[in-house]
Short mmCIF file of C-alpha atoms in Angstrom, two decimals:
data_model
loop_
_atom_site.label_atom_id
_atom_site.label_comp_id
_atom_site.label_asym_id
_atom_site.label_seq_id
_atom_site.Cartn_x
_atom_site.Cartn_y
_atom_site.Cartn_z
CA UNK C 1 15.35 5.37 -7.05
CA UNK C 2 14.99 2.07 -5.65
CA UNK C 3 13.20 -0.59 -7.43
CA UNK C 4 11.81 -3.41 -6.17
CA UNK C 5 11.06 -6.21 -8.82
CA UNK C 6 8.33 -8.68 -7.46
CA UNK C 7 7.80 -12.24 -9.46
CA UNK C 8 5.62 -13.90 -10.40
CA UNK C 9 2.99 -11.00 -11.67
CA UNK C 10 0.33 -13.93 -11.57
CA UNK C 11 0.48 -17.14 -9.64
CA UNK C 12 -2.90 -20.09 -10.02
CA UNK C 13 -2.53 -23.03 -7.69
CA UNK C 14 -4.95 -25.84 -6.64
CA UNK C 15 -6.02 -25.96 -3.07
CA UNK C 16 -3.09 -28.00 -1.25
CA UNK C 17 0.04 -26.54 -3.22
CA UNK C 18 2.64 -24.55 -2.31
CA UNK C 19 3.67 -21.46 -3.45
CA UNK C 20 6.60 -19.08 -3.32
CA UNK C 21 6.89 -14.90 -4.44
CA UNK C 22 9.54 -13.04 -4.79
CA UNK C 23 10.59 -9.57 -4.14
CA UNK C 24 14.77 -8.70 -5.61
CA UNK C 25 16.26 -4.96 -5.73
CA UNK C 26 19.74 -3.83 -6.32
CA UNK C 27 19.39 -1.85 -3.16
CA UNK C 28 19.43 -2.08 0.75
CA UNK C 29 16.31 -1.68 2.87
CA UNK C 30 16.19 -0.61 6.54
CA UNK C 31 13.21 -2.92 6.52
CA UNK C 32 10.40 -4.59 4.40
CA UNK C 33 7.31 -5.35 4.61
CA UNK C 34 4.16 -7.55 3.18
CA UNK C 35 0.74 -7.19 2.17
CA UNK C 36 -2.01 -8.78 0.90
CA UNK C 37 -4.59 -7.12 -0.66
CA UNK C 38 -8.47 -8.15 -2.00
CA UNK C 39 -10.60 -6.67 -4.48
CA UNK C 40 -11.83 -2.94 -3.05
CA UNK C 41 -10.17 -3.15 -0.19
CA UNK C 42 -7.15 -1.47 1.02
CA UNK C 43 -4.01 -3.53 1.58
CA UNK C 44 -3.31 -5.49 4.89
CA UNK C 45 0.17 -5.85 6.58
CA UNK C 46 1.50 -9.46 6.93
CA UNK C 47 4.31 -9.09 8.52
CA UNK C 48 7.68 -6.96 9.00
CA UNK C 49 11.12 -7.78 8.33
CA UNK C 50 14.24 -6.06 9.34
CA UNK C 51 17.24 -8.25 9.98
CA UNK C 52 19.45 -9.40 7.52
CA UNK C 53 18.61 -13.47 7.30
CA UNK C 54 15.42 -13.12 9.28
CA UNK C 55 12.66 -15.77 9.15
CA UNK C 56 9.36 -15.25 10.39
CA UNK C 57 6.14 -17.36 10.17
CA UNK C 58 2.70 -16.31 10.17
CA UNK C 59 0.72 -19.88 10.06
CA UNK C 60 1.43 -21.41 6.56
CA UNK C 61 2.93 -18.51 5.42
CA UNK C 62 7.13 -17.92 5.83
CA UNK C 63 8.81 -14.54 5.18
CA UNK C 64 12.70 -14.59 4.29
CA UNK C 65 14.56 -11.32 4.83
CA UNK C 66 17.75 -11.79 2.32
CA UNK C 67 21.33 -11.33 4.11
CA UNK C 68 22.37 -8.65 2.39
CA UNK C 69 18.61 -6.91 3.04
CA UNK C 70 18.41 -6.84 -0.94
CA UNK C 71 15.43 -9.65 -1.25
CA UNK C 72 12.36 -11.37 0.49
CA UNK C 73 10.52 -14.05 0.10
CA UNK C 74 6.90 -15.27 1.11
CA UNK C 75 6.32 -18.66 0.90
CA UNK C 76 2.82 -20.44 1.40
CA UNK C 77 2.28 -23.89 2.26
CA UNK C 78 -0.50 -26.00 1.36
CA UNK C 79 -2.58 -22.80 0.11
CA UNK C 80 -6.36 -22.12 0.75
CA UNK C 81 -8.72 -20.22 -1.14
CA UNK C 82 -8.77 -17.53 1.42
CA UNK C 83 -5.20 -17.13 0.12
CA UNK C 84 -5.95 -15.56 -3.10
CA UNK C 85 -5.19 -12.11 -3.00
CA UNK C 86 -2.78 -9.85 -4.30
CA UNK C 87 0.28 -9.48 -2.61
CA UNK C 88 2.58 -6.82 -2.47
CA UNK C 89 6.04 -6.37 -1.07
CA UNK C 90 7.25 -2.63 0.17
CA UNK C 91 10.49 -1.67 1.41
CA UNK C 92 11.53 1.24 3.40
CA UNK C 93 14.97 2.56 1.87
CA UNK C 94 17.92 3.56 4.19
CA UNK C 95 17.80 7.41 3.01
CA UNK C 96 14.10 7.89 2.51
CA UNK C 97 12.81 10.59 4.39
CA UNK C 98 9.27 10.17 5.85
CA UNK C 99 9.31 6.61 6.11
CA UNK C 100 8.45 6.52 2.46
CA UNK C 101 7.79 3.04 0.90
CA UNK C 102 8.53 1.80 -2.73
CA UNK C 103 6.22 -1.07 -3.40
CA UNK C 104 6.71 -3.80 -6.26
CA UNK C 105 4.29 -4.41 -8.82
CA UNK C 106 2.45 -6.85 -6.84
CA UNK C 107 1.58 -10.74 -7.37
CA UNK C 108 -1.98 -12.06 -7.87
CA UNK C 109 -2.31 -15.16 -6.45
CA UNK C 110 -5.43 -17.18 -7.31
CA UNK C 111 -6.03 -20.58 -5.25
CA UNK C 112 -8.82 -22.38 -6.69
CA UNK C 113 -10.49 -25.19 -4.78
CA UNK K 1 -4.88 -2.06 17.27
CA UNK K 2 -3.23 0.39 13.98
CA UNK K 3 -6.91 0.80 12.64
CA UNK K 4 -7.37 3.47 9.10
CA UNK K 5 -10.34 4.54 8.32
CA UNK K 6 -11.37 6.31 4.82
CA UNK K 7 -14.43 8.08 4.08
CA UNK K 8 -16.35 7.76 1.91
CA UNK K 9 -15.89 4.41 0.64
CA UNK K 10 -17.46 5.10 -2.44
CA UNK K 11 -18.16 8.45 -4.68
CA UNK K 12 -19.98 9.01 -8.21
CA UNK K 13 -19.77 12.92 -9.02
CA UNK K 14 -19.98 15.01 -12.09
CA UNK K 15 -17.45 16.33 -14.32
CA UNK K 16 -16.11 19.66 -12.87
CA UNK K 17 -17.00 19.14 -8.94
CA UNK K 18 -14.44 18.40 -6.15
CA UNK K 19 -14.54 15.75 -3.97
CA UNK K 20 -13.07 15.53 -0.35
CA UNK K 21 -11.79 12.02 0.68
CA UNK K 22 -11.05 11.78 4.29
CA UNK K 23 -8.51 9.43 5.98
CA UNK K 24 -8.54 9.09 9.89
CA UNK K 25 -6.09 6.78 12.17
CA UNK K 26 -8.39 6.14 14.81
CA UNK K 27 -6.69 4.35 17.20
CA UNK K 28 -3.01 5.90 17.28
CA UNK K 29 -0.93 9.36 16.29
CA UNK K 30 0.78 8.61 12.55
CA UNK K 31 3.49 10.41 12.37
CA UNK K 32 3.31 10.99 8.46
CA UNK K 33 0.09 9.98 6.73
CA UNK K 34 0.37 8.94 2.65
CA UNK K 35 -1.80 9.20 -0.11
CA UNK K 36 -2.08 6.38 -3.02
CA UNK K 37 -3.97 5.79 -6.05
CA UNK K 38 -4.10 2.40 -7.79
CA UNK K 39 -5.18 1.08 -10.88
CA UNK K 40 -6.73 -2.01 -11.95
CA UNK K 41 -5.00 -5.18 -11.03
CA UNK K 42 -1.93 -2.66 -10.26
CA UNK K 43 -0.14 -2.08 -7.72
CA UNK K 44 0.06 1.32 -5.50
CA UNK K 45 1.19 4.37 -7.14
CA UNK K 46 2.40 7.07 -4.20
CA UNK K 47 0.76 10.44 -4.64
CA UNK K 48 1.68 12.21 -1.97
CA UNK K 49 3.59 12.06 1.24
CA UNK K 50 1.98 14.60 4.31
CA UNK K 51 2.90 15.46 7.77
CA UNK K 52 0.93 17.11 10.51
CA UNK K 53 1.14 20.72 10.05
CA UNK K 54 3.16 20.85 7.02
CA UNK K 55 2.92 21.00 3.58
CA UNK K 56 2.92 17.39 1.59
CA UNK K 57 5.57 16.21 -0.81
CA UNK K 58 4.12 15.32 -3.68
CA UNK K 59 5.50 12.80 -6.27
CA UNK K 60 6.97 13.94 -9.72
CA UNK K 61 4.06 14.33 -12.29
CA UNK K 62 1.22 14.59 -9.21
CA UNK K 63 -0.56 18.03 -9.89
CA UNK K 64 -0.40 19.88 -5.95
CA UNK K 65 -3.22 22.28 -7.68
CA UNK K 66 -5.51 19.27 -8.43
CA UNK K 67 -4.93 17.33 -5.77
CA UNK K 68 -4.90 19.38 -2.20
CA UNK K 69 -4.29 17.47 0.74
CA UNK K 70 -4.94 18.89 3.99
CA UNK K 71 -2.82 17.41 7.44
CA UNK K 72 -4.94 18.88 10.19
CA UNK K 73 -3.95 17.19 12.66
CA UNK K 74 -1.88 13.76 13.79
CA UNK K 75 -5.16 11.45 12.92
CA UNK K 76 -6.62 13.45 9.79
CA UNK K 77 -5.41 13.87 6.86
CA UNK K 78 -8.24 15.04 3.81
CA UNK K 79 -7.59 14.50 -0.04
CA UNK K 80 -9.54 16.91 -2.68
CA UNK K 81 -9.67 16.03 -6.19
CA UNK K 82 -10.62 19.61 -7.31
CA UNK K 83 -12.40 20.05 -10.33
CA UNK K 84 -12.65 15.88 -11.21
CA UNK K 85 -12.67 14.82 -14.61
CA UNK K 86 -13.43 11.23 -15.58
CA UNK K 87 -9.77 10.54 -16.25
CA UNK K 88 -9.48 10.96 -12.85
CA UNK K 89 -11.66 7.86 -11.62
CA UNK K 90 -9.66 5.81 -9.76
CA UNK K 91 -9.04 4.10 -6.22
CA UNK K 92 -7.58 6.28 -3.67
CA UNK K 93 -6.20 4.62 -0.96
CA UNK K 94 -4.58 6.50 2.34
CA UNK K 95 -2.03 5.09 5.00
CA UNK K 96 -0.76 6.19 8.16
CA UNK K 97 2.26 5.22 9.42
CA UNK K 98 3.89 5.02 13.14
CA UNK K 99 6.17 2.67 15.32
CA UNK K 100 9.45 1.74 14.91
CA UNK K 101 10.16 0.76 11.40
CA UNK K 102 7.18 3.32 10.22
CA UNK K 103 5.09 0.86 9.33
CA UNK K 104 2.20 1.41 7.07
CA UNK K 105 -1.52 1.18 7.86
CA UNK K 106 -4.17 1.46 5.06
CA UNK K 107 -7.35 2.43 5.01
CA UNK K 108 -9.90 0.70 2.97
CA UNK K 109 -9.84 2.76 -0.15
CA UNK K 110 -12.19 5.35 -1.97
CA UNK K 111 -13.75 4.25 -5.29
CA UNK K 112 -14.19 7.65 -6.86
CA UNK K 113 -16.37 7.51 -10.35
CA UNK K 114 -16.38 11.08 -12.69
CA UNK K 115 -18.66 11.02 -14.97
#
C-alpha cells in the first residue's frame, strides 16, 4: 500500500501570507495530482504533475513534483480568502490497476481577511 | 470540458429503504468511473473502483451486498445503498476518470441522511 502523508492537517493565514503543503510517501508515483475542495462540494483538480522535478504554476499557486516522484508541494503566494479550502493531494501508483488514486488526509486551509 | 454530474445532490430516507445515487460524465467516455465516501473534515475514503461492463472492485471492508454499483455504460455509473441505516449517512462522492495520466473528475457529491 502506498501512503501518502500530507502536512499540515490545518493551516490559518491572514489575507497576504504565504503558504506551503506538503504531500511525502516512501513510494514512486507515475503521476500526482491536486485538489481543492469546499464544503458540500466535490473536489476540483488543480493541476497534474508527472515529471520528476516538474514545476508548474497556476496564478499564485506553484506545484513541485519531487525528483525522485516521492513528494509534491503546493505553494500559495499572497493567499485570498477564496483560497480556503481543503486541499488534497492524490497520486497514481506505478502498479495500480484502474488508474486507482491514494489520496492523503487532506489540509484545511483557512485564509481569513 | 471533463464535467461529473451526481444526482441527487441531496437525500433524507428512512431506515430500511435503498437509495440510488447516480453519477454521469457528461461531456466525455471515462474509462473507469470510482465511487467515494467522505467524512467530516476527512478526506476521501475509496469504495469502489467500476468499469463499463464489468463487475467493480471493491475496497477491503466495503460490503458488495450493501453497496451495488451498476456500470451501464461509459458515462453512467449508479450507486445503491440497499437497505440504509443511519450509520450509513454520509457524503458520497463519484469520479470519472480519462486521458492520459487517468485523471480524476468529481462530481459534486450526494449528502445522503438515514434516519
Amino acid at each position: 500500500t502506498q501512503l501518502l502523508e500530507q502536512s499540515p492537517q490545518f493551516l490559518s493565514i491572514q489575507e497576504g501570507e504565504n503558504l506551503t503543503v506538503y504531500c511525502n510517501s516512501s513510494s514512486v508515483f507515475s503521476s500526482l495530482q491536486w485538489y481543492r475542495q469546499e464544503p458540500g462540494e466535490g473536489p476540483v483538480l488543480l493541476v497534474t504533475v508527472v515529471t520528476g522535478g516538474e514545476v508548474k504554476k497556476l496564478k499564485r499557486l506553484t506545484f513541485q513534483f519531487g525528483d525522485a516522484r516521492k513528494d509534491s508541494s503546493l505553494h500559495i503566494t499572497a493567499a485570498q480568502p477564496g483560497d480556503t479550502g481543503l486541499y488534497l493531494c492524490a497520486g497514481a501508483g506505478v502498479s495500480d490497476s484502474w488508474g486507482k488514486f491514494q489520496f492523503g488526509a487532506g489540509t484545511q486551509v483557512v485564509v481569513t481577511p | 470540458g471533463a464535467v461529473v454530474s451526481q444526482h441527487p445532490s441531496r437525500v433524507i430516507c428512512k431506515s430500511g429503504t435503498s437509495v440510488k445515487i447516480e453519477c454521469r460524465s457528461l461531456d466525455f467516455q471515462a474509462t473507469t468511473m470510482f465511487w467515494y465516501r467522505q467524512f467530516p473534515k476527512k478526506s476521501l475514503m475509496l469504495m469502489a473502483t467500476s468499469n463499463e461492463g464489468s463487475k467493480a472492485t471493491y475496497e477491503q471492508g466495503v460490503e458488495k451486498d450493501k453497496f451495488l454499483i451498476n456500470h451501464a455504460s461509459l458515462t453512467l455509473s449508479t450507486l445503491t445503498v440497499t437497505s440504509a441505516h443511519p450509520e450509513d449517512s454520509s457524503f458520497y462522492i463519484c469520479s470519472a476518470s480519462y486521458g492520459s495520466y487517468n485523471e480524476q473528475f468529481f462530481g459534486p457529491g450526494t449528502r445522503l441522511t438515514v434516519l
